[in-house]
Amino acid sequence: MAATAKHRHKSSCGETDGCCEPPYSPRERPAGSGYYKNAKGPLAAKGTFLNRKLKDRELQAFVIGLTLLSTACLLLSMRSQLKVSPLRLATGECQPVTRERLDGMVYICTGKGCDYSFLCHSINLLRFESNYQGSIYVVSDRQDFISESACDNNRPSYTVVVAPDTPTMMHMKNFKRQLFDLIPGNATSLIYIDADILPVGCLHDFLEHESPTDIGMFLDSWCKGCNKFLGGFVYMRSTDATRECLRDWIEESSSDDFKRYKKDQDAMDSILRKGSVCTTAIHTMSSAYIETFDDNMILPLFGVIRGKTPTFQHFSHGIRELPVWPRIKGNIEAQIEHVYNNASEDDINVQGQRR
């Protein structure tokens, strides 16, 4: 009878010499099978290396995740602190700036849209924090400024220029392009500054580094819909190029009876594209001297991280429209309380000297 496969295998091996083995032993798995448990020699070393590499990757992923989480928590904490201490006031006393260096700083406050309380903060900071000893002008149609009862009965010593009647906001914005005609005394150098821009650093240091021949402007914030230049701060000298640029700006902004543009910066962008003399007359001032407090508080957060010390902080329309603004404004007022206290002491000293 034919032998079975099992018998044939045994007979071919021999039954007495013990040479019969399976095709491979569990102890001698072929290379590449992927099983390294209880392995010895090179296979064991390879398995140990792969396990160690896997653990290293897991540890790296854990460290990276922990770092990212810690960084996120730190940024959120710093962002929250910005609401508590929004201003980065200068440390130490600023050197004085007199009229010999700058003929005047000019604000415009007309109608109900002017937040005169914030404007008063800006004027007081300019006078008592930035140490500007020259002329401060307020172009206004408001009776509280005209009567000099605003800003604690004109404690910071501003001069009122009564604003002509204007039917629209765009008409009013034209005033800043007519300052050399409005401001008395034949001024040759003026800075227009919006009421929502607070001087927090030394004006002297800013003027030491920025001295435009004709016009100096800061770039606008980086955002969707932002313009080339920030219209809320214009450093201007009475030159032919300056006056020609301002005339171009007036002509464009007043197009269609002041109805073509909602922002005067849009009119500026238009004349720049047309090749106005403004393209060469405007000097771009360093953004190191100004910081915009935007609605997401991203720019001041980066400023804190970089250790930026701006001369001016711009509290944009976006942040002032948020529900958190009253809290931020209250904290600003708490930060500058010493400015008002110092001003009061100065008033007492002056009255004592007069007696």
Coordinates of C-alpha atoms in Angstrom, one line a residue, residues 49-350:
F49 CA 16.3 50.4 18.2
L50 CA 12.8 50.7 16.6
N51 CA 11.1 50.6 20.0
R52 CA 13.4 53.3 21.3
K53 CA 12.8 55.4 18.2
L54 CA 9.0 55.1 18.6
K55 CA 9.3 56.1 22.3
D56 CA 11.5 59.1 21.3
R57 CA 8.9 60.3 18.8
E58 CA 6.1 59.9 21.4
L59 CA 8.2 62.0 23.8
Q60 CA 8.9 64.6 21.2
A61 CA 5.2 64.9 20.3
F62 CA 4.3 65.2 24.0
V63 CA 6.9 68.0 24.5
I64 CA 5.8 69.9 21.5
G65 CA 2.2 69.6 22.5
L66 CA 3.0 70.8 26.0
T67 CA 5.0 73.7 24.7
L68 CA 2.2 74.8 22.4
L69 CA -0.3 74.6 25.2
S70 CA 1.9 76.6 27.5
T71 CA 2.6 79.2 24.8
A72 CA -1.2 79.5 24.1
C73 CA -1.9 80.0 27.8
L74 CA 0.8 82.6 28.1
L75 CA -0.5 84.6 25.1
L76 CA -4.0 84.5 26.4
S77 CA -2.8 85.7 29.8
M78 CA -0.8 88.5 28.2
R79 CA -3.8 89.4 26.0
S80 CA -6.0 89.6 29.1
Q81 CA -3.4 91.8 30.8
L82 CA -3.7 94.3 27.9
K83 CA -7.2 95.0 29.0
V84 CA -6.0 95.8 32.5
S85 CA -3.0 97.9 31.5
P86 CA -3.6 99.1 28.0
L87 CA -1.0 101.9 28.0
R88 CA 2.7 101.5 27.8
L89 CA 3.8 104.7 29.4
A90 CA 7.3 106.0 29.2
T91 CA 9.6 105.3 32.1
G92 CA 11.5 108.3 33.4
E93 CA 11.1 112.0 32.6
C94 CA 10.9 113.1 29.0
Q95 CA 13.0 116.0 27.7
P96 CA 10.9 119.1 27.0
V97 CA 9.8 120.1 23.5
T98 CA 9.2 123.9 23.0
R99 CA 7.6 125.9 20.3
E100 CA 11.1 126.5 18.8
R101 CA 11.0 122.8 17.8
L102 CA 7.4 122.5 16.7
D103 CA 4.9 125.3 16.2
G104 CA 1.9 123.4 17.4
M105 CA 0.0 120.1 18.0
V106 CA -3.6 120.3 16.6
Y107 CA -6.7 118.4 17.5
I108 CA -10.2 118.7 15.9
C109 CA -13.3 118.2 17.9
T110 CA -16.6 119.1 16.3
G111 CA -20.2 118.0 16.9
K112 CA -21.6 115.2 19.0
G113 CA -19.3 112.6 17.5
C114 CA -16.3 113.9 19.3
D115 CA -15.4 112.0 22.5
Y116 CA -14.1 115.1 24.3
S117 CA -13.2 113.1 27.4
F118 CA -10.7 111.0 25.5
L119 CA -9.4 114.0 23.7
C120 CA -8.8 115.6 27.1
H121 CA -6.8 112.5 28.1
S122 CA -4.7 112.9 25.0
I123 CA -4.1 116.6 25.6
N124 CA -3.1 116.0 29.2
L125 CA -0.8 113.2 28.3
L126 CA 0.8 115.3 25.6
R127 CA 1.4 118.2 28.1
F128 CA 2.3 116.3 31.3
E129 CA 3.6 112.9 30.1
S130 CA 5.3 113.6 26.8
N131 CA 6.4 117.0 28.1
Y132 CA 5.3 119.1 25.2
Q133 CA 5.6 122.8 26.2
G134 CA 4.6 124.3 22.9
S135 CA 1.2 125.4 21.7
I136 CA -1.8 123.0 21.7
Y137 CA -4.7 123.9 19.5
V138 CA -8.2 122.5 19.4
V139 CA -10.4 123.3 16.4
S140 CA -13.9 123.0 17.7
D141 CA -17.5 124.2 17.5
R142 CA -18.3 122.9 21.0
Q143 CA -19.2 125.4 23.6
D144 CA -17.3 123.6 26.3
F145 CA -14.1 124.0 24.4
I146 CA -14.9 127.5 23.2
S147 CA -15.6 128.6 26.8
E148 CA -12.5 126.7 27.9
S149 CA -14.4 124.7 30.5
A150 CA -13.5 121.4 29.0
C151 CA -10.6 119.4 30.3
D152 CA -10.9 120.6 33.9
N153 CA -11.2 124.3 32.9
N154 CA -8.4 124.1 30.4
R155 CA -5.8 122.8 32.8
P156 CA -3.4 121.7 30.0
S157 CA -3.5 125.2 28.5
Y158 CA -4.9 124.6 25.0
T159 CA -5.9 127.4 22.5
V160 CA -9.3 127.1 20.9
V161 CA -9.8 127.8 17.2
V162 CA -13.5 128.2 16.5
A163 CA -14.4 125.8 13.7
P164 CA -16.5 127.1 10.7
D165 CA -19.9 125.5 10.3
T166 CA -19.8 122.2 8.4
P167 CA -22.7 120.2 7.0
T168 CA -21.0 116.8 7.0
M169 CA -18.2 114.8 8.6
M170 CA -16.2 114.9 5.3
H171 CA -16.4 118.7 5.3
M172 CA -15.1 118.7 8.9
K173 CA -12.2 116.4 8.0
N174 CA -11.0 119.0 5.5
F175 CA -9.9 121.2 8.4
K176 CA -6.8 119.1 8.9
R177 CA -5.8 119.9 5.3
Q178 CA -6.3 123.6 6.0
L179 CA -4.4 124.0 9.2
F180 CA -1.9 126.5 7.9
D181 CA -4.8 128.8 7.1
L182 CA -6.7 128.1 10.4
I183 CA -3.9 128.2 13.0
P184 CA -2.8 131.7 14.0
G185 CA 0.8 133.0 14.1
N186 CA 2.0 131.9 10.6
A187 CA 3.0 128.4 11.7
T188 CA 5.6 126.6 9.7
S189 CA 5.5 123.2 11.3
L190 CA 2.4 121.5 12.7
I191 CA 1.3 118.0 13.8
Y192 CA -2.4 117.0 13.4
I193 CA -3.4 114.3 15.8
D194 CA -6.7 112.5 16.2
A195 CA -8.5 112.5 19.5
D196 CA -8.2 108.7 19.8
I197 CA -4.4 108.7 19.7
L198 CA -2.8 109.0 23.1
P199 CA 0.8 110.2 23.5
V200 CA 2.5 107.7 25.9
G201 CA 6.2 108.2 25.1
C202 CA 8.6 111.1 24.8
L203 CA 7.7 113.5 22.0
H204 CA 11.4 114.7 22.0
D205 CA 12.6 111.3 21.1
F206 CA 10.1 111.0 18.2
L207 CA 11.1 114.4 16.8
E208 CA 14.8 113.6 17.1
H209 CA 14.3 110.7 14.6
E210 CA 11.5 112.0 12.4
S211 CA 11.8 115.3 10.7
P212 CA 10.1 115.2 7.3
T213 CA 10.9 117.8 4.7
D214 CA 7.3 118.2 3.6
I215 CA 4.8 115.8 5.1
G216 CA 5.2 112.8 7.4
M217 CA 2.6 110.0 7.8
F218 CA 2.5 106.6 9.3
L219 CA 1.4 103.6 7.3
D220 CA -2.1 102.4 8.1
S221 CA -2.7 99.2 10.0
W222 CA -2.4 95.9 8.2
C223 CA -6.0 94.7 7.6
K224 CA -8.6 94.1 5.0
G225 CA -9.8 97.4 3.7
C226 CA -7.0 99.4 5.3
N227 CA -5.4 102.3 3.4
K228 CA -1.9 103.3 2.5
F229 CA -1.5 105.9 5.2
L230 CA -3.1 106.5 8.6
G231 CA -5.1 109.7 8.3
G232 CA -5.2 110.4 12.0
F233 CA -1.6 111.7 12.3
V234 CA 0.0 114.2 9.9
Y235 CA 3.3 115.9 10.5
M236 CA 3.5 118.8 8.0
R237 CA 5.8 121.7 7.2
S238 CA 4.7 124.8 5.3
T239 CA 6.4 124.1 1.9
D240 CA 5.2 124.4 -1.7
A241 CA 5.1 120.6 -2.0
T242 CA 3.1 120.3 1.2
R243 CA 0.5 122.9 0.1
E244 CA 0.2 121.3 -3.4
C245 CA -0.3 117.9 -1.9
L246 CA -2.9 119.2 0.5
R247 CA -4.7 120.9 -2.3
D248 CA -4.8 117.7 -4.3
W249 CA -6.2 115.9 -1.3
I250 CA -8.9 118.6 -0.7
E251 CA -10.0 118.5 -4.3
E252 CA -10.3 114.7 -4.4
S253 CA -12.0 114.3 -1.1
S254 CA -14.6 117.0 -2.0
S255 CA -15.5 115.2 -5.2
D256 CA -19.3 115.0 -5.9
D257 CA -19.9 117.5 -3.1
F258 CA -18.1 115.3 -0.6
K259 CA -20.2 112.3 -1.5
R260 CA -17.7 110.1 -3.4
Y261 CA -15.7 109.0 -0.4
K262 CA -16.6 108.0 3.1
K263 CA -13.0 108.2 4.4
D264 CA -10.5 110.8 3.5
Q265 CA -7.8 108.1 3.3
D266 CA -9.7 106.7 0.3
A267 CA -9.2 110.0 -1.4
M268 CA -5.5 110.0 -0.5
D269 CA -5.2 106.5 -2.0
S270 CA -6.8 107.7 -5.2
I271 CA -4.5 110.7 -5.7
L272 CA -1.5 108.5 -5.0
R273 CA -2.6 106.2 -7.8
K274 CA -2.9 109.2 -10.1
G275 CA 0.6 110.2 -9.4
S276 CA 0.0 113.3 -7.3
V277 CA 2.9 115.3 -5.9
C278 CA 1.9 113.6 -2.6
T279 CA 3.8 110.5 -3.8
T280 CA 7.1 112.3 -3.3
A281 CA 6.0 114.8 -0.7
I282 CA 4.9 112.3 1.9
H283 CA 7.7 110.7 4.0
T284 CA 6.7 107.4 5.6
M285 CA 7.5 107.6 9.3
S286 CA 8.7 104.6 11.3
S287 CA 5.9 102.4 12.7
A288 CA 8.1 101.9 15.8
Y289 CA 6.7 105.2 17.1
I290 CA 3.0 104.3 16.9
E291 CA 0.9 101.2 17.8
T292 CA -2.7 100.5 16.9
F293 CA -4.8 99.0 19.6
D294 CA -7.0 96.9 17.2
D295 CA -10.2 95.1 18.0
N296 CA -8.5 91.7 18.3
M297 CA -5.6 93.2 20.4
I298 CA -3.1 91.4 18.1
L299 CA -0.9 94.3 17.3
P300 CA -0.4 95.4 21.0
L301 CA 0.2 91.8 22.0
F302 CA 3.0 91.5 19.4
G303 CA 4.3 94.9 20.6
V304 CA 4.6 93.6 24.2
I305 CA 6.3 90.4 23.0
R306 CA 8.8 92.4 21.0
G307 CA 9.4 95.0 23.7
K308 CA 8.1 97.8 21.6
T309 CA 7.9 101.3 23.2
P310 CA 5.7 103.5 21.1
T311 CA 5.4 107.2 21.4
F312 CA 1.7 107.1 20.4
Q313 CA -1.0 104.5 20.9
H314 CA -4.0 104.6 18.5
F315 CA -7.2 103.2 19.9
S316 CA -9.0 102.4 16.7
H317 CA -12.7 102.6 15.9
G318 CA -12.9 98.8 16.0
I319 CA -11.9 98.5 19.6
R320 CA -14.0 101.4 20.7
E321 CA -17.1 99.7 19.3
L322 CA -16.7 96.5 21.4
P323 CA -18.6 95.9 24.6
V324 CA -15.2 95.6 26.4
W325 CA -14.3 99.2 25.6
P326 CA -15.8 100.8 28.7
R327 CA -13.6 98.5 30.8
I328 CA -10.5 99.3 28.8
K329 CA -11.2 103.0 28.9
G330 CA -11.7 102.8 32.7
N331 CA -8.3 101.1 33.1
I332 CA -6.7 103.7 30.9
E333 CA -8.0 106.4 33.2
A334 CA -6.7 104.5 36.2
Q335 CA -3.3 104.3 34.5
I336 CA -3.1 108.1 33.9
E337 CA -4.5 109.2 37.2
H338 CA -1.0 110.3 38.2
V339 CA -1.0 112.7 35.2
Y340 CA -4.0 114.6 36.6
N341 CA -2.6 114.5 40.2
N342 CA 0.7 116.0 39.0
A343 CA -1.1 118.6 37.0
S344 CA -3.1 119.6 40.2
E345 CA 0.2 119.9 42.1
D346 CA 1.6 122.1 39.4
D347 CA -1.5 124.3 39.5
I348 CA -1.1 124.7 43.3
N349 CA 2.6 125.6 42.9
V350 CA 1.8 128.2 40.2

